[in-house]
Coordinates of C-alpha atoms and ligand atoms in Angstrom, one line a residue:
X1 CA 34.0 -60.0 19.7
X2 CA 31.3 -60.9 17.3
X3 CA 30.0 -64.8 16.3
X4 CA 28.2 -64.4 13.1
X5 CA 26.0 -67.4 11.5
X6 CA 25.2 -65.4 8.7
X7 CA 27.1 -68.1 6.3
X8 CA 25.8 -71.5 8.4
X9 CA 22.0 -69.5 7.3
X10 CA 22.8 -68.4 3.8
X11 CA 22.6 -71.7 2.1
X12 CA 19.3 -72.1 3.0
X13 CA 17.9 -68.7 2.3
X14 CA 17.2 -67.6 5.8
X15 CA 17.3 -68.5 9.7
X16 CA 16.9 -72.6 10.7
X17 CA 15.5 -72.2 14.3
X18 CA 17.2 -75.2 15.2
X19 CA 20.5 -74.7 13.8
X20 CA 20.8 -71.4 15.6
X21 CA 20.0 -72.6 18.7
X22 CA 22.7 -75.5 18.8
X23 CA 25.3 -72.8 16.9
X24 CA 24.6 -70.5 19.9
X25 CA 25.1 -73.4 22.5
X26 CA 28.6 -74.5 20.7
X27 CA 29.6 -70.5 21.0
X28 CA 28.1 -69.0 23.6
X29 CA 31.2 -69.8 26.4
X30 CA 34.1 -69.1 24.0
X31 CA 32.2 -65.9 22.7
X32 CA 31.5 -64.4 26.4
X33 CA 35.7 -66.0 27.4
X34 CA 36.8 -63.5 24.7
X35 CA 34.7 -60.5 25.5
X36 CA 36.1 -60.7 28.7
X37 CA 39.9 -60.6 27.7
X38 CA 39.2 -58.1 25.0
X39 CA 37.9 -55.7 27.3
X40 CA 40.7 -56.4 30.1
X41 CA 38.6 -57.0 32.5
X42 CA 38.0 -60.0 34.8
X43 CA 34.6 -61.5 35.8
X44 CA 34.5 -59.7 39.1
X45 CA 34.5 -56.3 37.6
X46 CA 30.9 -56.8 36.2
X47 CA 28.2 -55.5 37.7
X48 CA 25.6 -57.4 36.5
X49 CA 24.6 -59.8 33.9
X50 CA 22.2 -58.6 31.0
X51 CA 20.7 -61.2 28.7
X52 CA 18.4 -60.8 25.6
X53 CA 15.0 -62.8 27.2
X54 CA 12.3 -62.1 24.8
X55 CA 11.3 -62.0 21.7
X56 CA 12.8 -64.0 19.5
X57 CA 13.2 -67.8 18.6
X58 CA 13.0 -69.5 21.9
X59 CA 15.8 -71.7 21.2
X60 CA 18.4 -69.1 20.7
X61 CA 17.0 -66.9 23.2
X62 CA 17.0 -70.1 25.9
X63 CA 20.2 -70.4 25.3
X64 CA 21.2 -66.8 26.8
X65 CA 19.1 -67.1 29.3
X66 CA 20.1 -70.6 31.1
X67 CA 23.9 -69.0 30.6
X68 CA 23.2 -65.5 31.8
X69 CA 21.4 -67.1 34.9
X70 CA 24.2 -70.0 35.3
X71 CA 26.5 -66.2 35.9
X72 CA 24.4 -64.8 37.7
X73 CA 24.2 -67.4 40.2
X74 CA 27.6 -68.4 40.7
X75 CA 29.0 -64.7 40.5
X76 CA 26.2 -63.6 42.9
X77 CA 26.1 -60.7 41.0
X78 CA 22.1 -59.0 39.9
X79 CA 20.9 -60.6 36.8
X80 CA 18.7 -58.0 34.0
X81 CA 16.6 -59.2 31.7
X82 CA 16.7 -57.3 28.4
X83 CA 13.7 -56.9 25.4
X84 CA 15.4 -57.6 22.0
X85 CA 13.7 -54.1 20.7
X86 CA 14.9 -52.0 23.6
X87 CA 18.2 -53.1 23.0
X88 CA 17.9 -51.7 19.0
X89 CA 16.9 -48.6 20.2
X90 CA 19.6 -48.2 23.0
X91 CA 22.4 -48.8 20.4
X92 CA 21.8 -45.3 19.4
X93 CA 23.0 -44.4 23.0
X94 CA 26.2 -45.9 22.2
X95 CA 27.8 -43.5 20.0
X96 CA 25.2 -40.6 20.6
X97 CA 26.0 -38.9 24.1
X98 CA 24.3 -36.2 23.6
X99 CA 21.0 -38.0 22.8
X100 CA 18.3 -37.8 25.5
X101 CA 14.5 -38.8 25.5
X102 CA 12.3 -38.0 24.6
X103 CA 12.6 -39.0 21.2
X104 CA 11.2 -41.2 18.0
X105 CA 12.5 -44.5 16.8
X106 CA 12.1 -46.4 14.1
X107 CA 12.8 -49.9 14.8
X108 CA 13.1 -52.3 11.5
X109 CA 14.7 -54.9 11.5
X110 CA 14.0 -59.0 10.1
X111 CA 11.3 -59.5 12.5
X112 CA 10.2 -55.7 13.8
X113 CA 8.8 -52.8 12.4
X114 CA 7.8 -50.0 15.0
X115 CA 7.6 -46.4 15.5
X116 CA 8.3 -46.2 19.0
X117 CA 7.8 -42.7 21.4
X118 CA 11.4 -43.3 23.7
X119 CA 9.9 -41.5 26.5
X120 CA 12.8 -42.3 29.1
X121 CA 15.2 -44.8 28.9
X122 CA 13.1 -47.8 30.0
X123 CA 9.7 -46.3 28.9
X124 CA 8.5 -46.6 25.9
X125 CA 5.1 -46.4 24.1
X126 CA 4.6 -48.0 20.8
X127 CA 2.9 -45.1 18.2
X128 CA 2.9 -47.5 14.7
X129 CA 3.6 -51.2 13.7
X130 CA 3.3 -53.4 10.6
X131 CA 0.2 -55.0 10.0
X132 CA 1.9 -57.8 8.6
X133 CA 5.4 -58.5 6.7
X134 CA 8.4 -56.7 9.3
X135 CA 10.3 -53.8 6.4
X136 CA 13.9 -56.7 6.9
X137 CA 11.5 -59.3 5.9
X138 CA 9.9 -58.0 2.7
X139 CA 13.6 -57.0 1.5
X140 CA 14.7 -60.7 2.3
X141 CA 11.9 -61.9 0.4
X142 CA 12.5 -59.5 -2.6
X143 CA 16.1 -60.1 -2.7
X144 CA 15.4 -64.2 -2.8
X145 CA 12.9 -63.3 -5.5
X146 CA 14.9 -61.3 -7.3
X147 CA 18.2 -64.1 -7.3
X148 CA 20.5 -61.7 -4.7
X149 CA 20.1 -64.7 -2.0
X150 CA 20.6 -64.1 2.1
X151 CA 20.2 -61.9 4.1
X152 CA 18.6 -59.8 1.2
X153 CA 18.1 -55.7 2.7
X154 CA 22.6 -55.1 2.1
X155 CA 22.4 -57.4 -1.0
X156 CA 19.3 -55.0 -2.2
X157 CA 20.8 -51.6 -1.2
X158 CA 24.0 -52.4 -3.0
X159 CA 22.1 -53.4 -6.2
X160 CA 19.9 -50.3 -6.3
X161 CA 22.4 -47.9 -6.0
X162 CA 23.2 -49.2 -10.0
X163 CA 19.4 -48.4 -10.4
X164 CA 16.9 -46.0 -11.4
X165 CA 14.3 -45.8 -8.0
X166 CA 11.6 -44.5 -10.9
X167 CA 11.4 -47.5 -12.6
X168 CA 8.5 -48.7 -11.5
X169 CA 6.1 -47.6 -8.9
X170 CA 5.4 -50.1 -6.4
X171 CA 1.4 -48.7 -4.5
X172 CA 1.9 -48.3 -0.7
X173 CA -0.2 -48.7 2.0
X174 CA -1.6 -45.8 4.2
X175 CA -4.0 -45.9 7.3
X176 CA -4.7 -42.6 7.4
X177 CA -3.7 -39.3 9.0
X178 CA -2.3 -39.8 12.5
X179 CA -2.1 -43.4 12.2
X180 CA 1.7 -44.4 11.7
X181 CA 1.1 -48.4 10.6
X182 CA 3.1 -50.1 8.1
X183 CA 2.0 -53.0 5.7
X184 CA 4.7 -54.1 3.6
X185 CA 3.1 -57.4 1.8
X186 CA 1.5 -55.4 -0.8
X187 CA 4.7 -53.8 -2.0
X188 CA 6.2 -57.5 -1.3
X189 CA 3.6 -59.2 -3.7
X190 CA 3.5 -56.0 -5.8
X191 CA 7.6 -56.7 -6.9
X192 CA 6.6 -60.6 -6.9
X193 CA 3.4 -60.1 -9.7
X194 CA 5.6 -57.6 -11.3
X195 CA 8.2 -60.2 -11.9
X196 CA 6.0 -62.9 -12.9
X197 CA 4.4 -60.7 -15.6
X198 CA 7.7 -60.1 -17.4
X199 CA 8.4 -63.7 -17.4
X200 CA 5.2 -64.7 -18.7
X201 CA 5.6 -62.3 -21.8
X202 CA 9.4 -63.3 -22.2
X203 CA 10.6 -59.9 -21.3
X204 CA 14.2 -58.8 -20.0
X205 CA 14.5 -57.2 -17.2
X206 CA 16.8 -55.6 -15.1
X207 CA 17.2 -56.2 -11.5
X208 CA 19.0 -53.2 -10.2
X209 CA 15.6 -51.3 -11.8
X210 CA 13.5 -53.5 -9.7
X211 CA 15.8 -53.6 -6.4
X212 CA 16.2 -50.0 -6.4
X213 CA 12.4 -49.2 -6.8
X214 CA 11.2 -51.7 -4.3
X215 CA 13.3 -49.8 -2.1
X216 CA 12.1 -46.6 -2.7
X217 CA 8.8 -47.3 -1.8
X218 CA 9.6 -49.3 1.8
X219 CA 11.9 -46.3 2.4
X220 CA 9.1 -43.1 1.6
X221 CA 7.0 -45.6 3.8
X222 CA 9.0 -45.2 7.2
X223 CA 10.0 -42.4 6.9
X224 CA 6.7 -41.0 6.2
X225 CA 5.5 -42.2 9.0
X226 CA 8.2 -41.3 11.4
X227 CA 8.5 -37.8 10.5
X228 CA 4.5 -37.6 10.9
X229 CA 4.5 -39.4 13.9
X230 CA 7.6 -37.2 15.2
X231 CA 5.5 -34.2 14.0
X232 CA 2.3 -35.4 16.1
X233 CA 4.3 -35.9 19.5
X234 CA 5.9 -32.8 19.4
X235 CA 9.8 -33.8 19.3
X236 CA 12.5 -32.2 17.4
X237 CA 14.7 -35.9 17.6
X238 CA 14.2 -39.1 15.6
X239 CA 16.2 -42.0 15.5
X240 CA 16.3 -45.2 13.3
X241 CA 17.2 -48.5 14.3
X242 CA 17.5 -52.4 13.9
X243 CA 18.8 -54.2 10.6
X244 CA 17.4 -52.0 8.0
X245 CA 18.3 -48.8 9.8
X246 CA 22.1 -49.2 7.7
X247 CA 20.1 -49.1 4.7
X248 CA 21.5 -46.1 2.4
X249 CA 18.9 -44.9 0.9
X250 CA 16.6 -45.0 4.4
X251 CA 19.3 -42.7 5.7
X252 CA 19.2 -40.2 2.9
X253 CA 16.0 -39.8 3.1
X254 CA 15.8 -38.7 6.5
X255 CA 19.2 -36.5 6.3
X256 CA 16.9 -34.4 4.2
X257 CA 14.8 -33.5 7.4
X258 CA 18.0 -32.0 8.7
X259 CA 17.5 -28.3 10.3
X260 CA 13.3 -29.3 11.1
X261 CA 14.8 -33.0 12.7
X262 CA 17.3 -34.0 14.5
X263 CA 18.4 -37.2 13.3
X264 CA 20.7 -40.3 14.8
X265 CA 21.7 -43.7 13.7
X266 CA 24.0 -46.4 14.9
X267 CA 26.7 -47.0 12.8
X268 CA 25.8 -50.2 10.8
X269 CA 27.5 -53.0 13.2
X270 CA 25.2 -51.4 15.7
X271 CA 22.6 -51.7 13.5
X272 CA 22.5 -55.1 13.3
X273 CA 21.8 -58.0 16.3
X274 CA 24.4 -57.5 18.6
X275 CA 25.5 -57.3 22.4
X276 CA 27.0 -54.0 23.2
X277 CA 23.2 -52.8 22.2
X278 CA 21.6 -55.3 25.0
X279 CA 24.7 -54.2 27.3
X280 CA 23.4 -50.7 26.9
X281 CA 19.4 -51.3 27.4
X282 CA 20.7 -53.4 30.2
X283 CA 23.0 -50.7 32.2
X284 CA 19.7 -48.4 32.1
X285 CA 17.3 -51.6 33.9
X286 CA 20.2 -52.0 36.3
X287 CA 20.2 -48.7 36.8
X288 CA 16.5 -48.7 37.5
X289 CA 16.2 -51.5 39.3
X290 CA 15.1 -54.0 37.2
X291 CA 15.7 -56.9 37.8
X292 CA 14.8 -60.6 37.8
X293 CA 15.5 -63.5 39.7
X294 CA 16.2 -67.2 38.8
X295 CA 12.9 -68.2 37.2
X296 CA 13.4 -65.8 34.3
X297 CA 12.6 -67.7 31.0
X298 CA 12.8 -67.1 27.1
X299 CA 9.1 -65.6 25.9
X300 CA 9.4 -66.0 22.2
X301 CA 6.8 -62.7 22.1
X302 CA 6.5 -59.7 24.1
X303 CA 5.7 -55.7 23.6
X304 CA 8.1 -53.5 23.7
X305 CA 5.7 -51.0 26.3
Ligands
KG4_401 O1 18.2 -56.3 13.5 P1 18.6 -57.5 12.6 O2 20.1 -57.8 12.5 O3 18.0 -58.8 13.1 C1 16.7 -58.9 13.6 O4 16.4 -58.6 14.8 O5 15.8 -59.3 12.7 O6 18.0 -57.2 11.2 C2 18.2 -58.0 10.1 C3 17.4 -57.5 8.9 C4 17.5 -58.5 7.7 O7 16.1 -58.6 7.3 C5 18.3 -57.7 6.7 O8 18.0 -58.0 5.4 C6 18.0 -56.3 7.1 O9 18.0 -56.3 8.5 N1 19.1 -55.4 6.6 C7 18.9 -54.4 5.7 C8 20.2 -53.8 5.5 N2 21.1 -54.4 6.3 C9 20.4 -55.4 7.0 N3 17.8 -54.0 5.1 C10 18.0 -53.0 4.2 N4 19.2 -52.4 3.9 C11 20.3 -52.8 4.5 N5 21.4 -52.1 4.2
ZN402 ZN1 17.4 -57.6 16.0

């Protein structure tokens, strides 16, 4: 059962705090209702309620959390509280049975971009992070740029696949050897002064050009760093992640690590924000013991560690 706002969002170009929180509070009881009958079971065959707590939009997220507790309470059954990023990473455990930690993530998604050591399933020690634009947010700001509209990474991969990656070259950031940060905003701004060249001098373009080598340089970006970062931990796994993780060119580039890497992604509706993920991360709290009691609240940032 999935309740996408995708459409309410795309007329204005991105996500209205406000409007997803009162979407989610309209939803949230008939979304849950049919979860329950699709998976023919009743309410008293849970075990325990998981809820997405932090981070996010406190809004949407408060409106999780005052229904996952309302359960909890009346069910008497253990409530777990669930980080939004954990629960990207655990969709790979979804489809992947055979996938164990420890292993490295990429997590990129609209608001997230880490290279994350899994060491266990509820440990986990971030390696790299982006210094400022997350890799979902630079695409959604090319794409707008660019005329594809919202939400712009599928919009962007579809278009470049019409284009030639070599067009231009947009610079990249590095920190260094060993240091696996990502800045995205001066291959953002790059595309954006890129752009507003041509217009000046009255020049054609053409977008698929531009979409396809934008991508190119987020995608040698992450997976630059993962490999390296995979390389410098000593595992033979990575895994990819969040939003941008169904991107097609992302995934190419690290199937050519195949035979030194093992690699694993979520298929795409796993990919993107949903619940059978925070099920997932949740089962392994439970399973630990993690959980929280009534004064659990929405905390709109919070590491992943
Ligand atoms: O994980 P997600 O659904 O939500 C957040 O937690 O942010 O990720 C959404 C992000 C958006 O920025 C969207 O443009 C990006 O993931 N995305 C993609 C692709 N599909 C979704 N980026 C690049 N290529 C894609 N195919
Ligand atoms: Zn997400």
């Amino acid at each position: 059962m999935i309740s996408s706002q995708i459409k309410i969002h795309q007329k204005y170009g991105g996500v209205v705090p406000e409007i997803a929180s009162r979407k989610h509070l309209e939803v949230i009881s008939d979304v849950i209702e049919e979860a329950i009958k699709d998976a023919n079971i009743t309410l008293d065959d849970i075990d325990a309620i998981a809820v997405t707590y932090a981070p996010g939009l406190v809004g949407a997220l408060l409106v999780g959390v005052s229904t996952a507790k309302a359960l909890a309470l009346s069910l008497n059954k253990p409530l777990v509280g669930v980080h939004h990023i954990r629960g990207h990473i655990c969709a790979n455990f979804i489809e992947h049975k055979d996938l164990q930690p420890p292993f490295v993530c990429l997590v990129a998604s609209g608001g997230h971009s880490h290279i994350i050591l899994v060491e266990d399933y509820t440990k986990f020690k971030i390696l790299g992070q982006t210094r400022d634009d997350a890799a979902g947010e630079a695409f959604d700001k090319v794409a707008r740029v660019l005329g594809l509209g919202y939400p712009g990474g599928p919009k962007i991969d579809a278009e470049a696949k019409k284009g030639n990656a070599d067009f231009v070259s947009f610079k990249q950031v590095s920190f260094g050897k060993d240091n696996f940060d990502f800045s995205f905003s001066g291959i953002k701004t790059g595309v954006i002064n890129y752009l507003h060249n041509l217009e000046q001098k009255n020049e054609p373009y053409n977008i698929s050009d531009i979409a396809a080598s934008f991508q190119k340089s987020v995608v040698e970006v992450l997976s630059k760093n993962l490999i390296a970062a995979a390389k410098k931990m000593g595992v033979d796994k990575i895994a990819i992640a969040g939003g941008v993780a169904s991107n097609s060119a992302l995934r190419s580039e690290l199937e050519l690590q195949k035979g030194k890497l093992k690699l694993y992604y979520p298929s795409p509706v796993y990919c993107t924000d949903n619940a059978a993920m925070i099920a997932c991360s949740g089962y392994y709290e439970y399973q630990n013991k993690n959980f929280k009691d009534m004064t659990l609240n929405a905390i709109p940032y919070l590491s992943v560690e």
